Amino acid sequence: MDAWSRRKFFLTTLAGSLAAGARNLLGGQAPAAQAAPQGTRPLIISSANGLNALTLGMGLLKRGLDTLEAVVSTVNVVEDDPNDNSVGYGGLPNEDGDVELDASVMHGPTRRAGSVGSIRHIKNPSKIAKLVMERTDHLMLVGPGALRFAEAHGFERINLLTEDSRRRWLAWKETMSDRDSWGPGLSDPEWKEKITGLLPSHWSEEQKAAELAYIRELILHPPTGTINCCAVNEKGDISGTTTTSGLAWKLAGRVGDSPIIGAGLFVDNEVGAAGSTGRGEENIKICGAHTIVEMMRKGMSPTDACLEACKRVAWSYNNDKARLRKFNISFYALNKSGFHGGGVLWGTPSRSGRRPSYAVHDGVEAKLVPLAPYFETAAS
Ligand code: GLY
């Protein structure tokens, strides 16, 4: 699929997918969410943006590879994709135009974990998180130290900022012009013409209009993409990983929930695994993934456990919908028996009417499954 088809897909699904991080990988026509079998092993699930990579992960599970190998290989596909601007290469940068990535891994059978925060120049932070787990006595490395560690292990330092992400960052930067000296703001009567000047001249008018609409959306609602992926194999061993470029236009050094063990990811080999995408600050406050695994330990279904996490997020704001409406957050979970589920704070459908969803491969096929909404729609 070319970049233009992806951009069109972005625009038709944007509102609902901002939280689920489902922007770029699902193809020109996103498949409709549907029911998926429960209680099957092996099983691999992810946020919706992992849909097209789950077949790879399932193949590895069926070949008997370790569950951590399977989930990291799955998210590497999304990290490598320049057109997913919420993860890895091509991720939207911080306010200075630097792409800073966060990731974590947990390996259930050996009860180990690793993570990296604010790492620059390395397109597969999930691999570095796994290396931190395997090759150090620590659990989390951040910033320049994490980069030096990656280079020491032979990882190449690259520029993670794609032309698309650079242009979108520049457009955002220029909206601040009532406060600094960069370019025209959104309120500039000629904003459209001036931002159009940043776009490749060979693009059609339709392409330019679509990109302008997309940039406007990114500016008004900075996305927190991310991919979470968890798997349980035939034996019942479980692993998970979460990887992200974090909140677009964040302050340099901002770390979200993805590398925080217990928030963006938690695995207990006796119980199950959980992860999250969306506004990390809210998830860190409630230790979402750990909460979900503990709820499943007490007997809750994965979906009910995810909704319990949503409930706690809502409680952080005394259930004040006016404030909660400003963000979204999704949770995903599977248990040792191969049951899976997910919940989302706001079930607001996308402009094309699609409900927020997550991706499941049950050994037969990969499909999107609806997330259970805590609140039906942010519009009401
Ligand atoms: N959940 C991704 C982030 O907030 O960085």
PDB file of N, CA and C in Angstrom, residues 34-133:
ATOM      1  N   GLN A  34     -14.897  -8.037  14.673  1.00  0.00           N
ATOM      2  CA  GLN A  34     -15.816  -9.168  14.771  1.00  0.00           C
ATOM      3  C   GLN A  34     -15.495  -9.990  16.021  1.00  0.00           C
ATOM      4  N   ALA A  35     -16.313 -10.963  16.307  1.00  0.00           N
ATOM      5  CA  ALA A  35     -16.053 -11.818  17.467  1.00  0.00           C
ATOM      6  C   ALA A  35     -14.899 -12.759  17.149  1.00  0.00           C
ATOM      7  N   ALA A  36     -14.166 -13.190  18.179  1.00  0.00           N
ATOM      8  CA  ALA A  36     -13.071 -14.152  17.968  1.00  0.00           C
ATOM      9  C   ALA A  36     -13.219 -15.272  18.983  1.00  0.00           C
ATOM     10  N   PRO A  37     -12.803 -16.499  18.619  1.00  0.00           N
ATOM     11  CA  PRO A  37     -12.909 -17.615  19.566  1.00  0.00           C
ATOM     12  C   PRO A  37     -12.153 -17.319  20.849  1.00  0.00           C
ATOM     13  N   GLN A  38     -12.604 -17.898  21.945  1.00  0.00           N
ATOM     14  CA  GLN A  38     -11.959 -17.728  23.245  1.00  0.00           C
ATOM     15  C   GLN A  38     -11.437 -19.076  23.717  1.00  0.00           C
ATOM     16  N   GLY A  39     -10.424 -19.032  24.589  1.00  0.00           N
ATOM     17  CA  GLY A  39      -9.942 -20.262  25.206  1.00  0.00           C
ATOM     18  C   GLY A  39      -9.100 -21.115  24.289  1.00  0.00           C
ATOM     19  N   THR A  40      -8.388 -20.481  23.346  1.00  0.00           N
ATOM     20  CA  THR A  40      -7.530 -21.249  22.442  1.00  0.00           C
ATOM     21  C   THR A  40      -6.065 -20.909  22.717  1.00  0.00           C
ATOM     22  N   ARG A  41      -5.194 -21.886  22.533  1.00  0.00           N
ATOM     23  CA  ARG A  41      -3.747 -21.698  22.624  1.00  0.00           C
ATOM     24  C   ARG A  41      -3.084 -22.445  21.474  1.00  0.00           C
ATOM     25  N   PRO A  42      -2.060 -21.830  20.856  1.00  0.00           N
ATOM     26  CA  PRO A  42      -1.467 -20.529  21.159  1.00  0.00           C
ATOM     27  C   PRO A  42      -2.384 -19.380  20.744  1.00  0.00           C
ATOM     28  N   LEU A  43      -2.116 -18.231  21.362  1.00  0.00           N
ATOM     29  CA  LEU A  43      -2.917 -17.030  21.114  1.00  0.00           C
ATOM     30  C   LEU A  43      -1.989 -15.822  21.172  1.00  0.00           C
ATOM     31  N   ILE A  44      -2.185 -14.906  20.250  1.00  0.00           N
ATOM     32  CA  ILE A  44      -1.412 -13.653  20.300  1.00  0.00           C
ATOM     33  C   ILE A  44      -2.370 -12.497  20.047  1.00  0.00           C
ATOM     34  N   ILE A  45      -2.268 -11.449  20.859  1.00  0.00           N
ATOM     35  CA  ILE A  45      -3.143 -10.283  20.699  1.00  0.00           C
ATOM     36  C   ILE A  45      -2.288  -9.015  20.663  1.00  0.00           C
ATOM     37  N   SER A  46      -2.861  -7.957  20.117  1.00  0.00           N
ATOM     38  CA  SER A  46      -2.146  -6.673  20.107  1.00  0.00           C
ATOM     39  C   SER A  46      -3.161  -5.544  19.987  1.00  0.00           C
ATOM     40  N   SER A  47      -2.672  -4.327  20.154  1.00  0.00           N
ATOM     41  CA  SER A  47      -3.471  -3.180  19.775  1.00  0.00           C
ATOM     42  C   SER A  47      -3.756  -3.291  18.271  1.00  0.00           C
ATOM     43  N   ALA A  48      -4.754  -2.559  17.794  1.00  0.00           N
ATOM     44  CA  ALA A  48      -5.232  -2.763  16.417  1.00  0.00           C
ATOM     45  C   ALA A  48      -4.144  -2.562  15.368  1.00  0.00           C
ATOM     46  N   ASN A  49      -3.165  -1.711  15.660  1.00  0.00           N
ATOM     47  CA  ASN A  49      -2.130  -1.439  14.656  1.00  0.00           C
ATOM     48  C   ASN A  49      -1.181  -2.626  14.438  1.00  0.00           C
ATOM     49  N   GLY A  50      -1.331  -3.686  15.242  1.00  0.00           N
ATOM     50  CA  GLY A  50      -0.503  -4.879  15.045  1.00  0.00           C
ATOM     51  C   GLY A  50      -1.156  -5.929  14.165  1.00  0.00           C
ATOM     52  N   LEU A  51      -2.386  -5.635  13.700  1.00  0.00           N
ATOM     53  CA  LEU A  51      -3.165  -6.662  12.992  1.00  0.00           C
ATOM     54  C   LEU A  51      -2.350  -7.403  11.925  1.00  0.00           C
ATOM     55  N   ASN A  52      -1.704  -6.628  11.058  1.00  0.00           N
ATOM     56  CA  ASN A  52      -1.023  -7.267   9.928  1.00  0.00           C
ATOM     57  C   ASN A  52       0.262  -7.984  10.317  1.00  0.00           C
ATOM     58  N   ALA A  53       0.738  -7.770  11.531  1.00  0.00           N
ATOM     59  CA  ALA A  53       1.984  -8.424  11.970  1.00  0.00           C
ATOM     60  C   ALA A  53       1.718  -9.680  12.794  1.00  0.00           C
ATOM     61  N   LEU A  54       0.456  -9.901  13.205  1.00  0.00           N
ATOM     62  CA  LEU A  54       0.176 -11.023  14.110  1.00  0.00           C
ATOM     63  C   LEU A  54       0.407 -12.380  13.461  1.00  0.00           C
ATOM     64  N   THR A  55       0.246 -12.469  12.140  1.00  0.00           N
ATOM     65  CA  THR A  55       0.458 -13.757  11.470  1.00  0.00           C
ATOM     66  C   THR A  55       1.911 -14.195  11.622  1.00  0.00           C
ATOM     67  N   LEU A  56       2.815 -13.227  11.562  1.00  0.00           N
ATOM     68  CA  LEU A  56       4.231 -13.536  11.789  1.00  0.00           C
ATOM     69  C   LEU A  56       4.425 -14.096  13.206  1.00  0.00           C
ATOM     70  N   GLY A  57       3.871 -13.383  14.194  1.00  0.00           N
ATOM     71  CA  GLY A  57       4.029 -13.822  15.584  1.00  0.00           C
ATOM     72  C   GLY A  57       3.423 -15.195  15.822  1.00  0.00           C
ATOM     73  N   MET A  58       2.233 -15.427  15.245  1.00  0.00           N
ATOM     74  CA  MET A  58       1.591 -16.737  15.416  1.00  0.00           C
ATOM     75  C   MET A  58       2.443 -17.838  14.781  1.00  0.00           C
ATOM     76  N   GLY A  59       3.036 -17.527  13.619  1.00  0.00           N
ATOM     77  CA  GLY A  59       3.905 -18.515  12.962  1.00  0.00           C
ATOM     78  C   GLY A  59       5.054 -18.912  13.870  1.00  0.00           C
ATOM     79  N   LEU A  60       5.627 -17.943  14.559  1.00  0.00           N
ATOM     80  CA  LEU A  60       6.757 -18.234  15.462  1.00  0.00           C
ATOM     81  C   LEU A  60       6.283 -19.080  16.643  1.00  0.00           C
ATOM     82  N   LEU A  61       5.104 -18.742  17.177  1.00  0.00           N
ATOM     83  CA  LEU A  61       4.567 -19.542  18.295  1.00  0.00           C
ATOM     84  C   LEU A  61       4.332 -20.978  17.858  1.00  0.00           C
ATOM     85  N   LYS A  62       3.786 -21.149  16.652  1.00  0.00           N
ATOM     86  CA  LYS A  62       3.493 -22.512  16.169  1.00  0.00           C
ATOM     87  C   LYS A  62       4.773 -23.300  15.918  1.00  0.00           C
ATOM     88  N   ARG A  63       5.846 -22.570  15.577  1.00  0.00           N
ATOM     89  CA  ARG A  63       7.133 -23.262  15.374  1.00  0.00           C
ATOM     90  C   ARG A  63       7.826 -23.546  16.697  1.00  0.00           C
ATOM     91  N   GLY A  64       7.225 -23.135  17.807  1.00  0.00           N
ATOM     92  CA  GLY A  64       7.775 -23.454  19.124  1.00  0.00           C
ATOM     93  C   GLY A  64       8.768 -22.438  19.639  1.00  0.00           C
ATOM     94  N   LEU A  65       8.867 -21.270  18.973  1.00  0.00           N
ATOM     95  CA  LEU A  65       9.783 -20.252  19.497  1.00  0.00           C
ATOM     96  C   LEU A  65       9.223 -19.672  20.794  1.00  0.00           C
ATOM     97  N   ASP A  66      10.113 -19.090  21.556  1.00  0.00           N
ATOM     98  CA  ASP A  66       9.734 -18.507  22.834  1.00  0.00           C
ATOM     99  C   ASP A  66       8.689 -17.399  22.634  1.00  0.00           C
ATOM    100  N   THR A  67       7.790 -17.259  23.599  1.00  0.00           N
ATOM    101  CA  THR A  67       6.726 -16.251  23.473  1.00  0.00           C
ATOM    102  C   THR A  67       7.302 -14.831  23.392  1.00  0.00           C
ATOM    103  N   LEU A  68       8.427 -14.578  24.063  1.00  0.00           N
ATOM    104  CA  LEU A  68       8.989 -13.224  23.994  1.00  0.00           C
ATOM    105  C   LEU A  68       9.549 -12.939  22.601  1.00  0.00           C
ATOM    106  N   GLU A  69      10.180 -13.967  22.016  1.00  0.00           N
ATOM    107  CA  GLU A  69      10.675 -13.828  20.636  1.00  0.00           C
ATOM    108  C   GLU A  69       9.496 -13.487  19.708  1.00  0.00           C
ATOM    109  N   ALA A  70       8.381 -14.166  19.931  1.00  0.00           N
ATOM    110  CA  ALA A  70       7.209 -13.970  19.056  1.00  0.00           C
ATOM    111  C   ALA A  70       6.656 -12.551  19.174  1.00  0.00           C
ATOM    112  N   VAL A  71       6.508 -12.049  20.403  1.00  0.00           N
ATOM    113  CA  VAL A  71       5.883 -10.718  20.531  1.00  0.00           C
ATOM    114  C   VAL A  71       6.844  -9.613  20.082  1.00  0.00           C
ATOM    115  N   VAL A  72       8.137  -9.782  20.368  1.00  0.00           N
ATOM    116  CA  VAL A  72       9.087  -8.747  19.940  1.00  0.00           C
ATOM    117  C   VAL A  72       9.197  -8.734  18.410  1.00  0.00           C
ATOM    118  N   SER A  73       9.241  -9.902  17.784  1.00  0.00           N
ATOM    119  CA  SER A  73       9.298  -9.940  16.307  1.00  0.00           C
ATOM    120  C   SER A  73       8.052  -9.299  15.708  1.00  0.00           C
ATOM    121  N   THR A  74       6.913  -9.489  16.361  1.00  0.00           N
ATOM    122  CA  THR A  74       5.661  -8.891  15.869  1.00  0.00           C
ATOM    123  C   THR A  74       5.730  -7.368  15.913  1.00  0.00           C
ATOM    124  N   VAL A  75       6.127  -6.826  17.057  1.00  0.00           N
ATOM    125  CA  VAL A  75       6.135  -5.352  17.144  1.00  0.00           C
ATOM    126  C   VAL A  75       7.268  -4.744  16.320  1.00  0.00           C
ATOM    127  N   ASN A  76       8.318  -5.517  16.045  1.00  0.00           N
ATOM    128  CA  ASN A  76       9.405  -4.992  15.192  1.00  0.00           C
ATOM    129  C   ASN A  76       8.866  -4.594  13.821  1.00  0.00           C
ATOM    130  N   VAL A  77       7.865  -5.324  13.322  1.00  0.00           N
ATOM    131  CA  VAL A  77       7.279  -5.001  12.010  1.00  0.00           C
ATOM    132  C   VAL A  77       6.700  -3.588  12.053  1.00  0.00           C
ATOM    133  N   VAL A  78       6.034  -3.277  13.147  1.00  0.00           N
ATOM    134  CA  VAL A  78       5.396  -1.956  13.271  1.00  0.00           C
ATOM    135  C   VAL A  78       6.450  -0.883  13.558  1.00  0.00           C
ATOM    136  N   GLU A  79       7.448  -1.236  14.390  1.00  0.00           N
ATOM    137  CA  GLU A  79       8.534  -0.273  14.659  1.00  0.00           C
ATOM    138  C   GLU A  79       9.263   0.101  13.363  1.00  0.00           C
ATOM    139  N   ASP A  80       9.422  -0.874  12.468  1.00  0.00           N
ATOM    140  CA  ASP A  80      10.162  -0.636  11.214  1.00  0.00           C
ATOM    141  C   ASP A  80       9.357   0.157  10.195  1.00  0.00           C
ATOM    142  N   ASP A  81       8.050   0.206  10.352  1.00  0.00           N
ATOM    143  CA  ASP A  81       7.184   0.812   9.336  1.00  0.00           C
ATOM    144  C   ASP A  81       7.229   2.336   9.442  1.00  0.00           C
ATOM    145  N   PRO A  82       7.755   3.027   8.428  1.00  0.00           N
ATOM    146  CA  PRO A  82       7.830   4.492   8.500  1.00  0.00           C
ATOM    147  C   PRO A  82       6.455   5.137   8.504  1.00  0.00           C
ATOM    148  N   ASN A  83       5.432   4.385   8.087  1.00  0.00           N
ATOM    149  CA  ASN A  83       4.093   4.969   7.997  1.00  0.00           C
ATOM    150  C   ASN A  83       3.272   4.813   9.268  1.00  0.00           C
ATOM    151  N   ASP A  84       3.793   4.102  10.261  1.00  0.00           N
ATOM    152  CA  ASP A  84       3.122   4.134  11.569  1.00  0.00           C
ATOM    153  C   ASP A  84       3.823   5.213  12.374  1.00  0.00           C
ATOM    154  N   ASN A  85       3.132   6.343  12.571  1.00  0.00           N
ATOM    155  CA  ASN A  85       3.827   7.458  13.219  1.00  0.00           C
ATOM    156  C   ASN A  85       3.639   7.491  14.734  1.00  0.00           C
ATOM    157  N   SER A  86       3.318   6.318  15.320  1.00  0.00           N
ATOM    158  CA  SER A  86       3.189   6.257  16.778  1.00  0.00           C
ATOM    159  C   SER A  86       4.213   5.335  17.407  1.00  0.00           C
ATOM    160  N   VAL A  87       5.058   4.724  16.582  1.00  0.00           N
ATOM    161  CA  VAL A  87       5.961   3.674  17.065  1.00  0.00           C
ATOM    162  C   VAL A  87       7.247   3.729  16.237  1.00  0.00           C
ATOM    163  N   GLY A  88       8.399   3.567  16.872  1.00  0.00           N
ATOM    164  CA  GLY A  88       9.659   3.329  16.175  1.00  0.00           C
ATOM    165  C   GLY A  88      10.001   4.341  15.094  1.00  0.00           C
ATOM    166  N   TYR A  89      10.555   3.842  13.974  1.00  0.00           N
ATOM    167  CA  TYR A  89      10.972   4.674  12.850  1.00  0.00           C
ATOM    168  C   TYR A  89       9.754   5.401  12.276  1.00  0.00           C
ATOM    169  N   GLY A  90       9.867   6.729  12.132  1.00  0.00           N
ATOM    170  CA  GLY A  90       8.723   7.511  11.634  1.00  0.00           C
ATOM    171  C   GLY A  90       7.805   7.996  12.732  1.00  0.00           C
ATOM    172  N   GLY A  91       8.113   7.667  13.984  1.00  0.00           N
ATOM    173  CA  GLY A  91       7.288   8.147  15.097  1.00  0.00           C
ATOM    174  C   GLY A  91       7.313   9.667  15.162  1.00  0.00           C
ATOM    175  N   LEU A  92       6.203  10.259  15.607  1.00  0.00           N
ATOM    176  CA  LEU A  92       6.174  11.718  15.725  1.00  0.00           C
ATOM    177  C   LEU A  92       7.122  12.148  16.843  1.00  0.00           C
ATOM    178  N   PRO A  93       7.854  13.237  16.634  1.00  0.00           N
ATOM    179  CA  PRO A  93       8.925  13.599  17.571  1.00  0.00           C
ATOM    180  C   PRO A  93       8.443  14.407  18.765  1.00  0.00           C
ATOM    181  N   ASN A  94       9.408  14.753  19.631  1.00  0.00           N
ATOM    182  CA  ASN A  94       9.107  15.633  20.760  1.00  0.00           C
ATOM    183  C   ASN A  94       9.086  17.091  20.265  1.00  0.00           C
ATOM    184  N   GLU A  95       8.938  18.023  21.200  1.00  0.00           N
ATOM    185  CA  GLU A  95       8.779  19.425  20.770  1.00  0.00           C
ATOM    186  C   GLU A  95      10.013  19.962  20.056  1.00  0.00           C
ATOM    187  N   ASP A  96      11.160  19.337  20.270  1.00  0.00           N
ATOM    188  CA  ASP A  96      12.391  19.797  19.614  1.00  0.00           C
ATOM    189  C   ASP A  96      12.620  19.129  18.263  1.00  0.00           C
ATOM    190  N   GLY A  97      11.722  18.231  17.871  1.00  0.00           N
ATOM    191  CA  GLY A  97      11.889  17.526  16.603  1.00  0.00           C
ATOM    192  C   GLY A  97      12.720  16.258  16.745  1.00  0.00           C
ATOM    193  N   ASP A  98      12.996  15.828  17.974  1.00  0.00           N
ATOM    194  CA  ASP A  98      13.751  14.584  18.196  1.00  0.00           C
ATOM    195  C   ASP A  98      12.794  13.443  18.517  1.00  0.00           C
ATOM    196  N   VAL A  99      12.991  12.318  17.849  1.00  0.00           N
ATOM    197  CA  VAL A  99      12.150  11.144  18.117  1.00  0.00           C
ATOM    198  C   VAL A  99      12.742  10.409  19.325  1.00  0.00           C
ATOM    199  N   GLU A 100      11.934  10.273  20.380  1.00  0.00           N
ATOM    200  CA  GLU A 100      12.373   9.576  21.600  1.00  0.00           C
ATOM    201  C   GLU A 100      11.417   8.410  21.848  1.00  0.00           C
ATOM    202  N   LEU A 101      11.970   7.231  21.984  1.00  0.00           N
ATOM    203  CA  LEU A 101      11.151   6.021  22.045  1.00  0.00           C
ATOM    204  C   LEU A 101      11.219   5.364  23.434  1.00  0.00           C
ATOM    205  N   ASP A 102      10.118   4.704  23.795  1.00  0.00           N
ATOM    206  CA  ASP A 102      10.018   3.949  25.056  1.00  0.00           C
ATOM    207  C   ASP A 102       9.580   2.517  24.730  1.00  0.00           C
ATOM    208  N   ALA A 103      10.054   1.552  25.493  1.00  0.00           N
ATOM    209  CA  ALA A 103       9.584   0.171  25.281  1.00  0.00           C
ATOM    210  C   ALA A 103       9.854  -0.679  26.515  1.00  0.00           C
ATOM    211  N   SER A 104       9.072  -1.745  26.639  1.00  0.00           N
ATOM    212  CA  SER A 104       9.305  -2.713  27.719  1.00  0.00           C
ATOM    213  C   SER A 104       9.012  -4.118  27.225  1.00  0.00           C
ATOM    214  N   VAL A 105       9.602  -5.086  27.920  1.00  0.00           N
ATOM    215  CA  VAL A 105       9.294  -6.498  27.667  1.00  0.00           C
ATOM    216  C   VAL A 105       9.135  -7.202  29.012  1.00  0.00           C
ATOM    217  N   MET A 106       8.335  -8.265  29.035  1.00  0.00           N
ATOM    218  CA  MET A 106       8.276  -9.147  30.210  1.00  0.00           C
ATOM    219  C   MET A 106       8.205 -10.579  29.735  1.00  0.00           C
ATOM    220  N   HIS A 107       9.026 -11.419  30.362  1.00  0.00           N
ATOM    221  CA  HIS A 107       9.099 -12.834  30.009  1.00  0.00           C
ATOM    222  C   HIS A 107       8.539 -13.637  31.173  1.00  0.00           C
ATOM    223  N   GLY A 108       7.329 -14.202  30.951  1.00  0.00           N
ATOM    224  CA  GLY A 108       6.635 -14.881  32.041  1.00  0.00           C
ATOM    225  C   GLY A 108       7.382 -16.065  32.632  1.00  0.00           C
ATOM    226  N   PRO A 109       7.884 -16.990  31.793  1.00  0.00           N
ATOM    227  CA  PRO A 109       8.464 -18.219  32.345  1.00  0.00           C
ATOM    228  C   PRO A 109       9.634 -17.963  33.292  1.00  0.00           C
ATOM    229  N   THR A 110      10.430 -16.919  33.015  1.00  0.00           N
ATOM    230  CA  THR A 110      11.590 -16.642  33.881  1.00  0.00           C
ATOM    231  C   THR A 110      11.345 -15.447  34.788  1.00  0.00           C
ATOM    232  N   ARG A 111      10.159 -14.893  34.734  1.00  0.00           N
ATOM    233  CA  ARG A 111       9.779 -13.766  35.604  1.00  0.00           C
ATOM    234  C   ARG A 111      10.791 -12.630  35.504  1.00  0.00           C
ATOM    235  N   ARG A 112      11.175 -12.299  34.282  1.00  0.00           N
ATOM    236  CA  ARG A 112      12.128 -11.208  34.082  1.00  0.00           C
ATOM    237  C   ARG A 112      11.485 -10.100  33.244  1.00  0.00           C
ATOM    238  N   ALA A 113      12.113  -8.914  33.335  1.00  0.00           N
ATOM    239  CA  ALA A 113      11.612  -7.769  32.565  1.00  0.00           C
ATOM    240  C   ALA A 113      12.772  -6.865  32.184  1.00  0.00           C
ATOM    241  N   GLY A 114      12.555  -6.058  31.148  1.00  0.00           N
ATOM    242  CA  GLY A 114      13.544  -5.051  30.750  1.00  0.00           C
ATOM    243  C   GLY A 114      12.822  -3.887  30.102  1.00  0.00           C
ATOM    244  N   SER A 115      13.444  -2.700  30.167  1.00  0.00           N
ATOM    245  CA  SER A 115      12.799  -1.572  29.493  1.00  0.00           C
ATOM    246  C   SER A 115      13.790  -0.466  29.170  1.00  0.00           C
ATOM    247  N   VAL A 116      13.384   0.373  28.211  1.00  0.00           N
ATOM    248  CA  VAL A 116      14.163   1.573  27.881  1.00  0.00           C
ATOM    249  C   VAL A 116      13.213   2.759  27.804  1.00  0.00           C
ATOM    250  N   GLY A 117      13.717   3.920  28.195  1.00  0.00           N
ATOM    251  CA  GLY A 117      12.917   5.137  28.128  1.00  0.00           C
ATOM    252  C   GLY A 117      13.683   6.240  27.416  1.00  0.00           C
ATOM    253  N   SER A 118      12.955   7.024  26.614  1.00  0.00           N
ATOM    254  CA  SER A 118      13.564   8.195  25.946  1.00  0.00           C
ATOM    255  C   SER A 118      14.817   7.840  25.157  1.00  0.00           C
ATOM    256  N   ILE A 119      14.811   6.709  24.500  1.00  0.00           N
ATOM    257  CA  ILE A 119      15.988   6.339  23.701  1.00  0.00           C
ATOM    258  C   ILE A 119      15.843   6.965  22.310  1.00  0.00           C
ATOM    259  N   ARG A 120      16.923   7.544  21.816  1.00  0.00           N
ATOM    260  CA  ARG A 120      16.931   8.167  20.481  1.00  0.00           C
ATOM    261  C   ARG A 120      17.729   7.307  19.504  1.00  0.00           C
ATOM    262  N   HIS A 121      17.459   7.469  18.222  1.00  0.00           N
ATOM    263  CA  HIS A 121      18.292   6.940  17.125  1.00  0.00           C
ATOM    264  C   HIS A 121      18.265   5.428  16.937  1.00  0.00           C
ATOM    265  N   ILE A 122      17.455   4.711  17.705  1.00  0.00           N
ATOM    266  CA  ILE A 122      17.407   3.253  17.571  1.00  0.00           C
ATOM    267  C   ILE A 122      15.976   2.890  17.212  1.00  0.00           C
ATOM    268  N   LYS A 123      15.785   2.223  16.068  1.00  0.00           N
ATOM    269  CA  LYS A 123      14.393   2.077  15.612  1.00  0.00           C
ATOM    270  C   LYS A 123      13.641   0.940  16.275  1.00  0.00           C
ATOM    271  N   ASN A 124      14.336   0.016  16.943  1.00  0.00           N
ATOM    272  CA  ASN A 124      13.640  -1.099  17.595  1.00  0.00           C
ATOM    273  C   ASN A 124      13.892  -1.082  19.113  1.00  0.00           C
ATOM    274  N   PRO A 125      13.260  -0.152  19.822  1.00  0.00           N
ATOM    275  CA  PRO A 125      13.500  -0.093  21.278  1.00  0.00           C
ATOM    276  C   PRO A 125      13.080  -1.367  22.005  1.00  0.00           C
ATOM    277  N   SER A 126      12.124  -2.112  21.421  1.00  0.00           N
ATOM    278  CA  SER A 126      11.714  -3.369  22.085  1.00  0.00           C
ATOM    279  C   SER A 126      12.885  -4.351  22.132  1.00  0.00           C
ATOM    280  N   LYS A 127      13.728  -4.335  21.073  1.00  0.00           N
ATOM    281  CA  LYS A 127      14.903  -5.223  21.090  1.00  0.00           C
ATOM    282  C   LYS A 127      15.888  -4.788  22.177  1.00  0.00           C
ATOM    283  N   ILE A 128      15.996  -3.488  22.385  1.00  0.00           N
ATOM    284  CA  ILE A 128      16.943  -3.009  23.405  1.00  0.00           C
ATOM    285  C   ILE A 128      16.393  -3.340  24.802  1.00  0.00           C
ATOM    286  N   ALA A 129      15.062  -3.207  24.972  1.00  0.00           N
ATOM    287  CA  ALA A 129      14.459  -3.583  26.257  1.00  0.00           C
ATOM    288  C   ALA A 129      14.743  -5.057  26.554  1.00  0.00           C
ATOM    289  N   LYS A 130      14.641  -5.893  25.522  1.00  0.00           N
ATOM    290  CA  LYS A 130      14.906  -7.333  25.701  1.00  0.00           C
ATOM    291  C   LYS A 130      16.381  -7.554  26.063  1.00  0.00           C
ATOM    292  N   LEU A 131      17.248  -6.776  25.428  1.00  0.00           N
ATOM    293  CA  LEU A 131      18.682  -6.895  25.740  1.00  0.00           C
ATOM    294  C   LEU A 131      18.984  -6.436  27.166  1.00  0.00           C
ATOM    295  N   VAL A 132      18.309  -5.372  27.601  1.00  0.00           N
ATOM    296  CA  VAL A 132      18.502  -4.924  28.994  1.00  0.00           C
ATOM    297  C   VAL A 132      18.158  -6.075  29.931  1.00  0.00           C
ATOM    298  N   MET A 133      17.066  -6.777  29.603  1.00  0.00           N
ATOM    299  CA  MET A 133      16.659  -7.924  30.430  1.00  0.00           C
ATOM    300  C   MET A 133      17.708  -9.043  30.386  1.00  0.00           C
TER     301      MET A 133
END
